[in-house]
Each structure stands twice: as C-alpha cells, then as structure tokens.
Amino acid sequence: MKIITGSDLRKMRKEAGLSQEKLAEKLHIARSSISKLERGQLELRVSDLFRWMNVTQSQEYVAAIILGIDVGILQQALGMISTMPTLVGMIGGLL
C-alpha cells in the first residue's frame, strides 16, 4: 500500500481547481498548514485526508493510490460495476 504524499495532495487540490487559500477555507485550517502538508512538512491525519478527499472530490484517486493501481483502471472497473445492475435487469427480463 502506497502512502499519500504531499505531491499527491497538491495534485488533488490542483485538479479540483482550488488554490491553497480556497482549500484552507473549505477545510477550516490555515493556508500555511496546506502548504506544509503539500511539502511533507506536516503529518497528514486520516481525518484530514478524508476531508481533503471529499472537498477535492478525489475519492477515486485516493482509492487507486491505496490499492496501488492506476486511477484510470479503477475508474474503468467502477464503470463496469455500475452497469452490472442494468445488465442483470435486462437478462432477467429476457428470462
């Protein structure tokens, strides 16, 4: 299992289109703490990771990191899973 790094946090923030200031405001922490977390100078608590992930809508990215797989592969698998109920319903309707 890979650990979430400061560069991962920065990528999540930037992909969400948030400045450090805006993310700090949404997380109710100091902008300097955002900077320190992204540079690896402050330890990331699990509760902060969940809040960061939710604010930046990065759940799939974090899951992919934790599972050690490419986020594109995870998104593809989730897409396939999400269509399964439809396929099962269609097959059931044919029977």
Short mmCIF file of C-alpha atoms in Angstrom, two decimals, residues 3-90:
data_model
loop_
_atom_site.label_atom_id
_atom_site.label_comp_id
_atom_site.label_asym_id
_atom_site.label_seq_id
_atom_site.Cartn_x
_atom_site.Cartn_y
_atom_site.Cartn_z
CA ILE A 3 1.33 6.27 1.39
CA ILE A 4 -0.35 9.52 0.32
CA THR A 5 2.40 12.10 -0.27
CA GLY A 6 2.41 15.87 -0.33
CA SER A 7 2.65 15.80 -4.11
CA ASP A 8 -0.50 13.62 -4.19
CA LEU A 9 -2.30 16.20 -2.05
CA ARG A 10 -1.12 19.01 -4.33
CA LYS A 11 -2.31 17.10 -7.41
CA MET A 12 -5.75 16.54 -5.86
CA ARG A 13 -6.05 20.23 -4.96
CA LYS A 14 -4.94 21.46 -8.36
CA GLU A 15 -7.18 19.02 -10.26
CA ALA A 16 -10.08 20.34 -8.19
CA GLY A 17 -9.15 23.86 -9.33
CA LEU A 18 -8.58 25.10 -5.79
CA SER A 19 -5.92 27.47 -4.54
CA GLN A 20 -4.26 26.77 -1.22
CA GLU A 21 -6.25 29.66 0.23
CA LYS A 22 -9.60 28.34 -1.01
CA LEU A 23 -8.88 24.79 0.17
CA ALA A 24 -7.78 26.10 3.58
CA GLU A 25 -11.04 27.99 3.84
CA LYS A 26 -13.10 24.91 2.98
CA LEU A 27 -11.14 22.70 5.41
CA HIS A 28 -11.10 25.35 8.16
CA ILE A 29 -7.32 25.19 8.55
CA ALA A 30 -4.55 27.72 7.98
CA ARG A 31 -3.18 28.17 4.44
CA SER A 32 0.29 27.60 5.88
CA SER A 33 -0.86 24.14 7.01
CA ILE A 34 -1.95 23.33 3.44
CA SER A 35 1.48 24.37 2.23
CA LYS A 36 3.25 22.30 4.89
CA LEU A 37 1.10 19.24 4.14
CA GLU A 38 1.85 19.52 0.42
CA ARG A 39 5.59 19.82 1.11
CA GLY A 40 5.56 16.90 3.54
CA GLN A 41 6.50 19.10 6.49
CA LEU A 42 3.33 18.33 8.44
CA GLU A 43 1.95 14.87 9.16
CA LEU A 44 -1.37 14.15 7.47
CA ARG A 45 -4.01 12.80 9.84
CA VAL A 46 -6.56 10.32 8.50
CA SER A 47 -9.40 12.71 9.33
CA ASP A 48 -7.68 15.45 7.31
CA LEU A 49 -7.18 13.08 4.38
CA PHE A 50 -10.91 12.25 4.32
CA ARG A 51 -11.86 15.93 4.47
CA TRP A 52 -9.27 16.80 1.76
CA MET A 53 -10.51 13.95 -0.43
CA ASN A 54 -14.16 14.99 -0.05
CA VAL A 55 -13.56 18.70 -0.70
CA THR A 56 -11.44 17.96 -3.78
CA GLN A 57 -13.71 15.11 -4.96
CA SER A 58 -10.65 12.82 -5.14
CA GLN A 59 -12.10 9.62 -3.72
CA GLU A 60 -11.16 7.52 -6.77
CA TYR A 61 -7.64 8.96 -6.83
CA VAL A 62 -7.08 8.13 -3.15
CA ALA A 63 -8.57 4.64 -3.56
CA ALA A 64 -6.26 3.98 -6.51
CA ILE A 65 -3.22 5.09 -4.51
CA ILE A 66 -4.17 2.92 -1.54
CA LEU A 67 -4.82 -0.09 -3.80
CA GLY A 68 -1.63 0.55 -5.77
CA ILE A 69 -3.35 0.74 -9.15
CA ASP A 70 -3.73 3.35 -11.87
CA VAL A 71 -6.71 5.63 -11.32
CA GLY A 72 -7.83 5.06 -14.93
CA ILE A 73 -8.05 1.32 -14.34
CA LEU A 74 -10.04 1.89 -11.15
CA GLN A 75 -12.44 4.24 -12.95
CA GLN A 76 -12.91 1.70 -15.73
CA ALA A 77 -13.64 -1.08 -13.22
CA LEU A 78 -16.10 1.12 -11.33
CA GLY A 79 -17.82 1.97 -14.61
CA MET A 80 -18.20 -1.71 -15.42
CA ILE A 81 -19.58 -2.46 -11.96
CA SER A 82 -22.06 0.40 -12.17
CA THR A 83 -23.56 -1.04 -15.38
CA MET A 84 -23.98 -4.53 -13.91
CA PRO A 85 -27.42 -3.92 -12.32
CA THR A 86 -28.68 -2.74 -15.71
CA LEU A 87 -27.30 -5.82 -17.42
CA VAL A 88 -28.71 -8.13 -14.76
CA GLY A 89 -32.11 -6.47 -15.12
CA MET A 90 -32.02 -6.83 -18.90
#
